[in-house]
Amino acid sequence: MDAETDSSDLYLKMLAWLHANRKPLIVAVVVVAAIALVWGFMAWEKTQHETDANAELFTVSIDSNVRSVPVSPQKLLEVAKEYPSTDAGEYAQLLAANSLFNEAKYPEALQQFSEFIDNHAESTLVPQAKVGVAACFEAEGKTSDAITKYHDLVVMYPSDLNIVSPAKLTLARLYDADNKPELAFNYYAELARMLPQNPYDPWASEARERAQMLVAKHPELLKSQAAAAPGSAPTGFSVSSGTGGETATPAPPAAKPVAPSGNPNPNLINIPSGSTNSTGKP
């Protein structure tokens, strides 16, 4: 009986408290409901914004394919300007910069690549934009600036082989063209040593071929390399004694395995390779 009485008293007290505080409680409920409504609308709006941006980018690409013409950088920049905070907007600006580069409009491409880096510092596409900056300097004949930018890529992304390997190959090409064979050979050798672990690596394969050609012109490179670090000659080379001193001869080629069918992490932009891209396009 006493328990029932206590329960009734507690219930009456609760009703009295709710009645006395009904106004602030109603206000609190309304505020919470309003916050939930605003949050839900913002989430919906963001999703819709992303959807619209993707649709715009898709439309630009489809229109280009239908007319069999390159994607217009102007249309891509319009998408990037209209949807700056979306993934599609980011891709659009970077694709626009790449299109400008392909049109040999290097100053305009450099501006877009640079703006992308400044405006999207947290984007996963920043490394590709930095590749574009370096390629623009290279295409304009600003070799010193290009070397600095490619070297920065090697330092900043040492574990990203999709960035660092082509950057090293490009650095080697630039040093070779700048009549600095030792610096060029060091990068070629470093890349070529990766072939045993990844025989289908295109950057390492080209580095070995270029190292062979470089040593053919400068046979003293192998001797100095061996003296500095025994056993550090590039894969695919052997040192043999001849009448003219030490010479580099290609080792028997290994069987080339089948390359994987796809790249799980493709680069939007590729660093140029001298043997396959004489224009220096990214």
Short mmCIF file of C-alpha atoms in Angstrom, two decimals:
data_model
loop_
_atom_site.label_atom_id
_atom_site.label_comp_id
_atom_site.label_asym_id
_atom_site.label_seq_id
_atom_site.Cartn_x
_atom_site.Cartn_y
_atom_site.Cartn_z
CA MET A 1 0.00 0.00 0.00
CA ASP A 2 2.80 2.38 0.91
CA ALA A 3 4.57 1.57 -2.37
CA GLU A 4 1.46 2.40 -4.35
CA THR A 5 1.09 5.67 -2.44
CA ASP A 6 4.74 6.62 -3.11
CA SER A 7 4.33 5.84 -6.83
CA SER A 8 1.19 7.98 -7.03
CA ASP A 9 2.91 10.87 -5.24
CA LEU A 10 5.90 10.67 -7.66
CA TYR A 11 3.56 10.66 -10.66
CA LEU A 12 1.64 13.69 -9.35
CA LYS A 13 4.87 15.56 -8.64
CA MET A 14 6.09 14.84 -12.19
CA LEU A 15 2.85 16.13 -13.69
CA ALA A 16 3.12 19.25 -11.55
CA TRP A 17 6.71 19.81 -12.69
CA LEU A 18 5.83 19.31 -16.36
CA HIS A 19 2.94 21.75 -16.01
CA ALA A 20 5.12 24.33 -14.33
CA ASN A 21 7.88 24.01 -16.96
CA ARG A 22 5.73 23.40 -20.02
CA LYS A 23 6.83 26.55 -21.84
CA PRO A 24 10.64 25.96 -21.71
CA LEU A 25 10.06 22.31 -22.53
CA ILE A 26 8.04 23.20 -25.61
CA VAL A 27 10.74 25.66 -26.68
CA ALA A 28 13.44 23.02 -26.21
CA VAL A 29 11.50 20.48 -28.28
CA VAL A 30 10.96 23.02 -31.04
CA VAL A 31 14.65 23.97 -31.08
CA VAL A 32 15.78 20.34 -31.27
CA ALA A 33 13.29 19.67 -34.07
CA ALA A 34 14.48 22.74 -35.95
CA ILE A 35 18.12 21.72 -35.64
CA ALA A 36 17.32 18.23 -36.89
CA LEU A 37 15.37 19.68 -39.80
CA VAL A 38 18.17 22.06 -40.79
CA TRP A 39 20.79 19.32 -40.51
CA GLY A 40 18.70 16.98 -42.62
CA PHE A 41 18.18 19.66 -45.26
CA MET A 42 21.87 20.50 -45.37
CA ALA A 43 22.77 16.82 -45.76
CA TRP A 44 20.22 16.47 -48.54
CA GLU A 45 21.43 19.66 -50.21
CA LYS A 46 25.05 18.51 -50.09
CA THR A 47 24.11 15.16 -51.61
CA GLN A 48 22.06 16.88 -54.28
CA HIS A 49 24.92 19.30 -54.95
CA GLU A 50 27.31 16.39 -55.46
CA THR A 51 24.80 14.69 -57.74
CA ASP A 52 24.34 17.83 -59.84
CA ALA A 53 28.11 18.31 -60.10
CA ASN A 54 28.63 14.71 -61.22
CA ALA A 55 25.87 15.11 -63.80
CA GLU A 56 27.42 18.31 -65.18
CA LEU A 57 30.86 16.72 -65.46
CA PHE A 58 29.37 13.62 -67.09
CA THR A 59 27.48 15.78 -69.59
CA VAL A 60 30.64 17.64 -70.60
CA SER A 61 32.51 14.36 -71.14
CA ILE A 62 29.67 12.74 -73.11
CA ASP A 63 29.26 15.82 -75.30
CA SER A 64 32.97 15.71 -76.11
CA ASN A 65 32.84 12.00 -77.00
CA VAL A 66 29.77 12.43 -79.21
CA ARG A 67 31.44 15.20 -81.20
CA SER A 68 34.82 13.41 -81.19
CA VAL A 69 36.63 16.50 -79.93
CA PRO A 70 38.81 17.06 -76.85
CA VAL A 71 37.03 18.04 -73.67
CA SER A 72 36.67 21.81 -73.57
CA PRO A 73 38.74 23.30 -70.73
CA GLN A 74 36.32 26.24 -70.59
CA LYS A 75 33.34 23.97 -69.91
CA LEU A 76 35.30 22.05 -67.32
CA LEU A 77 36.27 25.28 -65.58
CA GLU A 78 32.61 26.30 -65.52
CA VAL A 79 31.78 23.08 -63.68
CA ALA A 80 34.68 23.66 -61.29
CA LYS A 81 33.53 27.23 -60.60
CA GLU A 82 29.89 26.25 -60.06
CA TYR A 83 30.68 23.26 -57.81
CA PRO A 84 33.98 24.15 -56.08
CA SER A 85 33.33 22.12 -52.93
CA THR A 86 32.52 18.83 -54.66
CA ASP A 87 34.68 15.95 -55.84
CA ALA A 88 33.41 16.47 -59.37
CA GLY A 89 34.38 20.14 -59.18
CA GLU A 90 37.91 19.18 -58.14
CA TYR A 91 38.23 16.69 -60.99
CA ALA A 92 36.85 19.24 -63.43
CA GLN A 93 39.50 21.84 -62.55
CA LEU A 94 42.32 19.34 -62.77
CA LEU A 95 41.02 17.98 -66.08
CA ALA A 96 40.72 21.53 -67.37
CA ALA A 97 44.35 22.20 -66.45
CA ASN A 98 45.38 19.02 -68.22
CA SER A 99 43.36 19.99 -71.32
CA LEU A 100 45.03 23.39 -71.38
CA PHE A 101 48.40 21.65 -71.17
CA ASN A 102 47.47 19.39 -74.09
CA GLU A 103 46.62 22.52 -76.07
CA ALA A 104 50.15 23.83 -75.33
CA LYS A 105 48.69 26.67 -73.25
CA TYR A 106 51.31 26.19 -70.58
CA PRO A 107 50.92 29.47 -68.62
CA GLU A 108 47.14 28.93 -68.37
CA ALA A 109 47.64 25.29 -67.38
CA LEU A 110 50.21 26.29 -64.76
CA GLN A 111 47.76 28.80 -63.30
CA GLN A 112 45.02 26.17 -62.96
CA PHE A 113 47.35 23.57 -61.48
CA SER A 114 48.65 26.12 -58.98
CA GLU A 115 45.16 27.34 -58.05
CA PHE A 116 44.07 23.75 -57.51
CA ILE A 117 46.92 23.21 -55.04
CA ASP A 118 46.08 26.43 -53.20
CA ASN A 119 42.31 25.84 -53.09
CA HIS A 120 42.27 22.09 -52.43
CA ALA A 121 45.22 21.53 -50.13
CA GLU A 122 43.62 18.43 -48.56
CA SER A 123 42.64 16.80 -51.85
CA THR A 124 44.13 13.43 -52.75
CA LEU A 125 44.71 14.86 -56.23
CA VAL A 126 47.26 17.44 -55.06
CA PRO A 127 50.23 15.21 -56.05
CA GLN A 128 48.91 15.03 -59.63
CA ALA A 129 48.50 18.81 -59.67
CA LYS A 130 52.11 19.19 -58.53
CA VAL A 131 53.16 16.87 -61.35
CA GLY A 132 51.32 19.22 -63.70
CA VAL A 133 53.20 22.23 -62.32
CA ALA A 134 56.53 20.52 -62.89
CA ALA A 135 55.52 19.44 -66.40
CA CYS A 136 54.50 23.01 -67.28
CA PHE A 137 57.92 24.32 -66.30
CA GLU A 138 59.56 21.56 -68.32
CA ALA A 139 57.40 22.25 -71.37
CA GLU A 140 58.29 25.94 -71.21
CA GLY A 141 61.99 25.10 -71.18
CA LYS A 142 62.46 26.20 -67.58
CA THR A 143 64.64 23.20 -66.78
CA SER A 144 65.97 24.45 -63.45
CA ASP A 145 62.46 25.10 -62.11
CA ALA A 146 61.25 21.77 -63.47
CA ILE A 147 64.10 19.89 -61.77
CA THR A 148 63.28 21.60 -58.48
CA LYS A 149 59.62 20.64 -58.71
CA TYR A 150 60.29 17.03 -59.72
CA HIS A 151 62.82 16.72 -56.91
CA ASP A 152 60.21 18.05 -54.47
CA LEU A 153 57.85 15.31 -55.62
CA VAL A 154 60.50 12.65 -54.92
CA VAL A 155 61.04 14.04 -51.42
CA MET A 156 57.36 14.59 -50.55
CA TYR A 157 55.95 11.29 -51.84
CA PRO A 158 58.74 8.72 -51.40
CA SER A 159 56.34 5.79 -50.93
CA ASP A 160 53.96 6.64 -53.80
CA LEU A 161 55.56 4.84 -56.72
CA ASN A 162 52.94 6.19 -59.11
CA ILE A 163 54.41 9.63 -58.43
CA VAL A 164 58.03 9.09 -57.44
CA SER A 165 59.05 6.57 -60.14
CA PRO A 166 58.10 8.71 -63.15
CA ALA A 167 59.46 11.78 -61.34
CA LYS A 168 62.86 10.10 -60.96
CA LEU A 169 62.85 9.01 -64.59
CA THR A 170 62.07 12.56 -65.69
CA LEU A 171 64.79 13.96 -63.44
CA ALA A 172 67.26 11.54 -65.01
CA ARG A 173 66.22 12.63 -68.51
CA LEU A 174 66.61 16.29 -67.62
CA TYR A 175 70.03 15.74 -66.07
CA ASP A 176 71.06 13.70 -69.11
CA ALA A 177 69.95 16.49 -71.45
CA ASP A 178 71.74 19.01 -69.22
CA ASN A 179 75.02 17.07 -69.68
CA LYS A 180 75.10 15.78 -66.12
CA PRO A 181 75.49 12.06 -66.81
CA GLU A 182 76.44 11.04 -63.26
CA LEU A 183 73.28 12.53 -61.77
CA ALA A 184 71.22 10.99 -64.56
CA PHE A 185 72.83 7.58 -64.12
CA ASN A 186 72.17 7.58 -60.38
CA TYR A 187 68.43 7.95 -60.94
CA TYR A 188 68.38 5.44 -63.80
CA ALA A 189 70.26 2.90 -61.66
CA GLU A 190 67.98 3.47 -58.68
CA LEU A 191 64.89 2.77 -60.79
CA ALA A 192 66.45 -0.19 -62.63
CA ARG A 193 67.17 -1.95 -59.34
CA MET A 194 63.42 -2.26 -58.81
CA LEU A 195 63.01 -4.66 -61.75
CA PRO A 196 63.58 -7.89 -59.75
CA GLN A 197 60.67 -6.96 -57.47
CA ASN A 198 58.45 -5.65 -60.27
CA PRO A 199 59.65 -6.82 -63.71
CA TYR A 200 56.72 -5.25 -65.55
CA ASP A 201 57.34 -1.76 -64.08
CA PRO A 202 57.46 0.49 -67.18
CA TRP A 203 59.48 3.20 -65.46
CA ALA A 204 62.17 0.78 -64.28
CA SER A 205 62.31 -0.91 -67.70
CA GLU A 206 62.81 2.38 -69.50
CA ALA A 207 65.36 3.47 -66.89
CA ARG A 208 67.42 0.34 -67.60
CA GLU A 209 67.30 0.97 -71.35
CA ARG A 210 68.32 4.59 -70.90
CA ALA A 211 71.08 3.61 -68.48
CA GLN A 212 72.47 1.23 -71.09
CA MET A 213 72.53 4.00 -73.69
CA LEU A 214 74.08 6.42 -71.23
CA VAL A 215 76.82 3.98 -70.24
CA ALA A 216 77.53 3.32 -73.91
CA LYS A 217 78.43 7.01 -74.18
CA HIS A 218 80.06 7.26 -70.76
CA PRO A 219 81.54 3.83 -69.84
CA GLU A 220 83.37 5.41 -66.92
CA LEU A 221 80.03 5.69 -65.10
CA LEU A 222 79.95 2.00 -64.22
CA LYS A 223 83.49 2.12 -62.88
CA SER A 224 82.80 5.10 -60.65
CA GLN A 225 79.50 3.59 -59.54
CA ALA A 226 81.11 0.27 -58.65
CA ALA A 227 83.89 2.03 -56.74
CA ALA A 228 81.41 4.10 -54.76
CA ALA A 229 79.02 1.22 -53.99
CA PRO A 230 80.02 -2.28 -55.10
CA GLY A 231 77.18 -4.23 -56.64
CA SER A 232 75.09 -1.12 -57.28
CA ALA A 233 75.07 -1.29 -61.09
CA PRO A 234 71.61 -1.33 -62.60
CA THR A 235 69.82 -4.61 -63.14
CA GLY A 236 70.51 -5.89 -66.65
CA PHE A 237 74.20 -4.89 -66.60
CA SER A 238 77.40 -6.78 -66.05
CA VAL A 239 80.93 -5.45 -65.96
CA SER A 240 83.50 -7.35 -68.02
CA SER A 241 87.15 -6.65 -68.75
CA GLY A 242 88.16 -5.97 -72.32
CA THR A 243 91.04 -4.47 -74.22
CA GLY A 244 89.55 -1.04 -73.86
CA GLY A 245 89.01 -1.37 -70.11
CA GLU A 246 85.76 -2.05 -68.34
CA THR A 247 82.68 -2.02 -70.51
CA ALA A 248 79.00 -2.44 -69.83
CA THR A 249 77.18 -5.22 -71.62
CA PRO A 250 73.51 -6.07 -71.38
CA ALA A 251 72.73 -9.18 -69.36
CA PRO A 252 70.43 -11.80 -70.91
CA PRO A 253 66.88 -10.48 -70.74
CA ALA A 254 64.54 -12.17 -68.30
CA ALA A 255 61.16 -13.49 -69.37
CA LYS A 256 58.62 -10.72 -69.11
CA PRO A 257 55.59 -11.65 -67.02
CA VAL A 258 52.08 -10.67 -67.97
CA ALA A 259 51.22 -7.26 -66.60
CA PRO A 260 48.16 -6.89 -64.41
CA SER A 261 44.91 -6.16 -66.23
CA GLY A 262 44.23 -2.91 -64.41
CA ASN A 263 45.77 -0.25 -62.21
CA PRO A 264 43.97 -0.01 -58.87
CA ASN A 265 45.24 3.51 -58.34
CA PRO A 266 45.63 5.19 -61.73
CA ASN A 267 47.12 8.65 -61.95
CA LEU A 268 45.04 11.36 -63.50
CA ILE A 269 48.21 12.82 -64.98
CA ASN A 270 51.38 11.03 -66.04
CA ILE A 271 54.84 12.53 -65.96
CA PRO A 272 56.24 12.60 -69.50
CA SER A 273 58.70 10.02 -70.72
CA GLY A 274 61.17 11.10 -73.36
CA SER A 275 60.92 7.98 -75.48
CA THR A 276 57.15 7.91 -75.57
CA ASN A 277 56.17 11.54 -75.28
CA SER A 278 58.47 14.02 -76.95
CA THR A 279 56.15 16.94 -76.29
CA GLY A 280 56.54 16.75 -72.54
CA LYS A 281 52.82 16.52 -71.89
CA PRO A 282 51.76 15.54 -68.38
#
